[in-house]
CSV table of C-alpha atoms and ligand atoms in Angstrom, one decimal:
chain,number,residue,atom,x,y,z
A,1,MET,CA,22.2,31.2,-116.9
A,2,LEU,CA,25.8,30.3,-116.0
A,3,ASN,CA,26.1,26.5,-115.8
A,4,ILE,CA,28.9,25.5,-113.6
A,5,ALA,CA,30.6,22.2,-112.8
A,6,VAL,CA,32.2,22.1,-109.3
A,7,LEU,CA,35.2,19.8,-108.9
A,8,VAL,CA,35.9,18.5,-105.4
A,9,SER,CA,38.1,16.1,-103.4
A,10,GLY,CA,37.2,16.7,-99.7
A,11,GLY,CA,34.6,17.9,-97.3
A,12,GLY,CA,32.9,20.3,-99.8
A,13,THR,CA,32.5,23.3,-97.6
A,14,ASN,CA,33.3,25.6,-100.5
A,15,LEU,CA,30.7,23.7,-102.6
A,16,GLN,CA,28.3,24.2,-99.8
A,17,ALA,CA,28.9,27.9,-99.8
A,18,ILE,CA,28.0,28.1,-103.5
A,19,ILE,CA,24.9,25.9,-102.9
A,20,ASP,CA,23.8,28.1,-100.0
A,21,ARG,CA,24.2,31.4,-101.9
A,22,ILE,CA,22.2,30.0,-104.9
A,23,ARG,CA,19.5,28.8,-102.5
A,24,GLU,CA,19.4,32.2,-100.8
A,25,GLY,CA,18.9,33.9,-104.2
A,26,SER,CA,22.2,35.8,-104.2
A,27,LEU,CA,23.4,33.9,-107.2
A,28,PRO,CA,20.2,34.1,-109.4
A,29,ASP,CA,21.9,33.3,-112.7
A,30,VAL,CA,24.1,30.4,-111.6
A,31,LYS,CA,23.3,26.7,-111.7
A,32,ILE,CA,25.5,23.8,-110.5
A,33,THR,CA,24.9,21.2,-113.3
A,34,CYS,CA,27.3,18.6,-111.9
A,35,VAL,CA,29.7,17.9,-109.0
A,36,ILE,CA,32.7,15.8,-110.0
A,37,SER,CA,34.9,14.3,-107.4
A,38,ASN,CA,38.2,12.5,-107.8
A,39,ASN,CA,37.5,10.8,-104.4
A,40,HIS,CA,34.8,8.2,-103.9
A,41,GLY,CA,34.6,9.1,-100.2
A,42,ALA,CA,34.4,12.9,-100.5
A,43,GLY,CA,31.9,14.5,-98.1
A,44,ALA,CA,31.2,16.9,-100.9
A,45,LEU,CA,29.3,14.1,-102.7
A,46,GLU,CA,26.8,13.9,-99.8
A,47,ARG,CA,26.4,17.6,-99.9
A,48,ALA,CA,25.6,17.4,-103.6
A,49,GLU,CA,23.1,14.6,-103.0
A,50,ARG,CA,21.4,16.5,-100.3
A,51,ALA,CA,21.1,19.5,-102.6
A,52,GLY,CA,19.8,17.3,-105.5
A,53,ILE,CA,22.8,18.0,-107.7
A,54,PRO,CA,24.0,15.3,-110.1
A,55,SER,CA,27.5,14.0,-109.3
A,56,ARG,CA,30.0,11.6,-110.6
A,57,VAL,CA,33.3,10.3,-109.4
A,58,VAL,CA,36.4,10.2,-111.7
A,59,SER,CA,39.1,8.7,-109.5
A,60,ALA,CA,42.6,7.9,-110.5
A,61,ARG,CA,42.2,4.7,-108.5
A,62,ASP,CA,39.8,3.4,-111.2
A,63,PHE,CA,42.2,3.8,-114.1
A,64,ALA,CA,45.3,1.9,-115.1
A,65,ASP,CA,47.4,5.0,-115.5
A,66,ARG,CA,47.2,8.8,-115.2
A,67,GLU,CA,46.7,9.2,-119.0
A,68,LEU,CA,43.5,7.2,-118.8
A,69,PHE,CA,42.4,9.1,-115.7
A,70,HIS,CA,43.0,12.4,-117.4
A,71,ARG,CA,41.1,11.2,-120.5
A,72,ALA,CA,38.2,10.2,-118.3
A,73,LEU,CA,38.2,13.6,-116.6
A,74,ALA,CA,38.3,15.4,-120.0
A,75,ASP,CA,35.4,13.2,-121.3
A,76,ALA,CA,33.3,13.9,-118.2
A,77,LEU,CA,33.8,17.7,-118.6
A,78,ASP,CA,33.0,17.4,-122.4
A,79,GLU,CA,29.8,15.6,-121.5
A,80,VAL,CA,28.7,18.0,-118.8
A,81,ALA,CA,29.9,21.0,-121.0
A,82,PRO,CA,29.7,23.6,-118.3
A,83,ASP,CA,30.2,27.3,-119.0
A,84,LEU,CA,32.6,27.5,-116.0
A,85,VAL,CA,34.6,24.9,-114.1
A,86,VAL,CA,35.1,25.7,-110.4
A,87,LEU,CA,37.9,23.9,-108.5
A,88,ALA,CA,36.7,23.8,-104.9
A,89,GLY,CA,39.2,21.9,-102.9
A,90,PHE,CA,40.1,19.7,-105.9
A,91,LEU,CA,43.4,18.1,-105.3
A,92,ALA,CA,44.2,16.4,-108.7
A,93,THR,CA,46.0,18.2,-111.5
A,94,ILE,CA,43.9,19.4,-114.4
A,95,PRO,CA,45.2,17.9,-117.6
A,96,PRO,CA,46.6,20.3,-120.2
A,97,GLU,CA,43.9,19.3,-122.7
A,98,VAL,CA,41.2,20.4,-120.3
A,99,ILE,CA,42.9,23.7,-119.6
A,100,ARG,CA,43.1,24.3,-123.3
A,101,ALA,CA,39.5,23.3,-123.9
A,102,PHE,CA,38.3,25.5,-121.0
A,103,SER,CA,40.8,28.3,-121.5
A,104,GLY,CA,39.8,31.3,-119.3
A,105,ARG,CA,36.8,29.3,-117.9
A,106,ILE,CA,38.4,27.4,-114.9
A,107,ILE,CA,38.7,29.1,-111.5
A,108,ASN,CA,40.3,27.8,-108.3
A,109,ILE,CA,40.1,28.8,-104.7
A,110,HIS,CA,43.5,28.7,-102.9
A,111,PRO,CA,43.7,29.2,-99.2
A,112,SER,CA,46.5,31.9,-99.1
A,113,LEU,CA,47.2,35.3,-100.6
A,114,ILE,CA,48.9,34.2,-103.9
A,115,PRO,CA,51.9,34.5,-104.7
A,116,SER,CA,52.6,33.6,-101.0
A,117,PHE,CA,52.3,30.0,-99.8
A,118,CYS,CA,51.3,28.5,-103.1
A,119,GLY,CA,52.6,26.2,-105.8
A,120,LYS,CA,53.9,22.6,-105.5
A,121,GLY,CA,53.2,21.1,-102.0
A,122,TYR,CA,51.1,24.0,-100.8
A,123,TYR,CA,47.6,22.5,-100.4
A,124,GLY,CA,45.1,22.0,-97.6
A,125,LEU,CA,46.7,22.2,-94.1
A,126,HIS,CA,50.3,22.5,-95.6
A,127,VAL,CA,49.4,26.1,-96.6
A,128,HIS,CA,48.6,27.1,-93.1
A,129,GLU,CA,51.5,25.2,-91.6
A,130,GLY,CA,53.7,27.3,-93.9
A,131,VAL,CA,52.0,30.5,-92.9
A,132,LEU,CA,52.5,29.8,-89.2
A,133,LYS,CA,56.1,28.6,-89.7
A,134,ARG,CA,57.0,31.9,-91.4
A,135,GLY,CA,55.1,34.0,-88.8
A,136,VAL,CA,53.2,36.2,-91.2
A,137,ARG,CA,50.5,38.4,-89.5
A,138,VAL,CA,48.1,38.3,-92.4
A,139,THR,CA,47.0,35.5,-94.7
A,140,GLY,CA,43.8,34.9,-96.6
A,141,ALA,CA,42.4,33.3,-99.8
A,142,THR,CA,42.6,33.8,-103.5
A,143,VAL,CA,40.3,33.0,-106.4
A,144,HIS,CA,42.3,32.8,-109.6
A,145,PHE,CA,41.9,31.5,-113.2
A,146,VAL,CA,43.7,28.3,-113.8
A,147,ASP,CA,46.4,28.1,-116.4
A,148,GLU,CA,49.0,25.3,-117.0
A,149,GLY,CA,51.0,26.3,-114.0
A,150,VAL,CA,50.3,25.5,-110.3
A,151,ASP,CA,48.4,28.5,-108.8
A,152,THR,CA,49.8,30.8,-111.4
A,153,GLY,CA,46.8,32.1,-113.4
A,154,PRO,CA,45.3,35.6,-113.3
A,155,ILE,CA,44.1,36.6,-109.8
A,156,LEU,CA,40.4,37.5,-109.7
A,157,LEU,CA,39.6,38.1,-106.0
A,158,GLN,CA,41.5,38.0,-102.7
A,159,LYS,CA,40.4,38.5,-99.1
A,160,ALA,CA,42.8,39.0,-96.1
A,161,VAL,CA,42.5,37.2,-92.8
A,162,GLU,CA,44.4,38.0,-89.6
A,163,VAL,CA,46.7,35.3,-88.1
A,164,GLN,CA,46.4,35.0,-84.3
A,165,GLN,CA,49.4,34.3,-82.1
A,166,ASP,CA,48.0,31.0,-80.8
A,167,ASP,CA,46.6,29.7,-84.1
A,168,THR,CA,47.1,26.0,-85.0
A,169,PRO,CA,47.0,25.1,-88.7
A,170,GLU,CA,43.5,23.7,-88.1
A,171,ILE,CA,42.2,26.8,-86.4
A,172,LEU,CA,43.7,29.1,-89.1
A,173,GLN,CA,42.3,26.9,-91.9
A,174,LYS,CA,38.8,27.2,-90.4
A,175,ARG,CA,39.1,31.0,-90.1
A,176,VAL,CA,40.4,31.4,-93.7
A,177,MET,CA,37.5,29.2,-94.9
A,178,GLU,CA,34.9,31.1,-92.9
A,179,GLN,CA,36.2,34.6,-93.4
A,180,ALA,CA,37.6,34.4,-96.9
A,181,GLU,CA,37.1,31.2,-99.0
A,182,TRP,CA,33.3,30.8,-98.5
A,183,ILE,CA,32.9,34.6,-99.3
A,184,ILE,CA,35.1,35.2,-102.4
A,185,LEU,CA,34.4,32.0,-104.3
A,186,PRO,CA,30.6,32.5,-104.6
A,187,LYS,CA,31.3,36.2,-105.2
A,188,ALA,CA,33.8,35.4,-108.1
A,189,ILE,CA,31.2,33.1,-109.7
A,190,GLY,CA,28.6,35.9,-109.4
A,191,LEU,CA,30.9,38.4,-111.2
A,192,ILE,CA,31.5,35.9,-114.0
A,193,ALA,CA,27.8,35.2,-114.3
A,194,GLN,CA,27.2,38.9,-114.6
A,195,GLY,CA,29.7,39.1,-117.4
A,196,ARG,CA,31.8,41.6,-115.4
A,197,VAL,CA,35.2,39.8,-115.7
A,198,GLN,CA,37.7,40.1,-118.5
A,199,ILE,CA,41.2,38.7,-118.8
A,200,ARG,CA,43.5,41.2,-120.4
A,201,ASP,CA,47.3,40.9,-120.7
A,202,GLY,CA,47.3,38.1,-118.2
A,203,ARG,CA,45.3,40.1,-115.6
A,204,ALA,CA,41.7,39.5,-114.6
A,205,LEU,CA,39.8,42.9,-114.7
A,206,ILE,CA,36.5,43.5,-112.9
A,207,LEU,CA,34.2,45.7,-115.0
A,208,GLY,CA,31.8,48.2,-113.5
A,209,ASN,CA,31.9,49.8,-110.0
A,210,GLY,CA,34.1,47.8,-107.7
A,211,GLU,CA,33.8,44.1,-106.8
B,301,GRF,C1,40.6,23.2,-97.8
B,301,GRF,O1,42.0,23.1,-97.4
B,301,GRF,C2,40.4,24.6,-98.4
B,301,GRF,O2,41.1,25.6,-97.7
B,301,GRF,C3,40.8,24.4,-99.8
B,301,GRF,O3,40.5,23.0,-100.1
B,301,GRF,C4,40.3,22.3,-98.9
B,301,GRF,C5,39.0,21.6,-98.8
B,301,GRF,O4,38.0,22.5,-98.9
B,301,GRF,N1,40.2,25.3,-100.7
B,301,GRF,P1,36.4,22.0,-99.0
B,301,GRF,O5,35.9,21.9,-97.6
B,301,GRF,O6,36.4,20.6,-99.6
B,301,GRF,O7,35.8,23.0,-99.8
């Protein structure tokens, strides 16, 4: 059984996709042991509650400084002790001590085809605003392992999505979620649960036939 902790900040549609795949039986050897939010008001917390998944909030607002917030986040993950940490729309930075403690065991879903439209300032709608401003014809989503950089770790899965001429950032975000994020994040978790992923020379390799 792969025990995962899912870290969230917002509506939790990516969390919901994982919950739904597990419920449908297409992720038989995966269990969400805890949902951790850095935002007390995150809709993702209601989704966790409806699914009967334990959750906790570790919000910077509740700590005197970032150091104490980072320590609390590290302590929470130490306590939950997941096999894999999944960042699903999580907007706070992961402290270096957590990245070291969970080296090679943290994945993130980013709503673009990395290395395009990623890095500092590219999160949420800003990603899609950048895509529309540049006028690219294809965008998509990426699941990557998290290292100490911003969106710089080994890429595991990507899925392309067409950009339509009259897209707004909101319309494009929804299409990228529906046609890419909600598909490749559960898929990536399944590959890891099956032991089919290896990181070699900074690249994530998928063992066995195809994805
Ligand atoms: C969205 O911008 C999504 O593209 C990105 O995180 C944000 C919130 O997603 N991955 P969610 O609905 O909370 O999963």
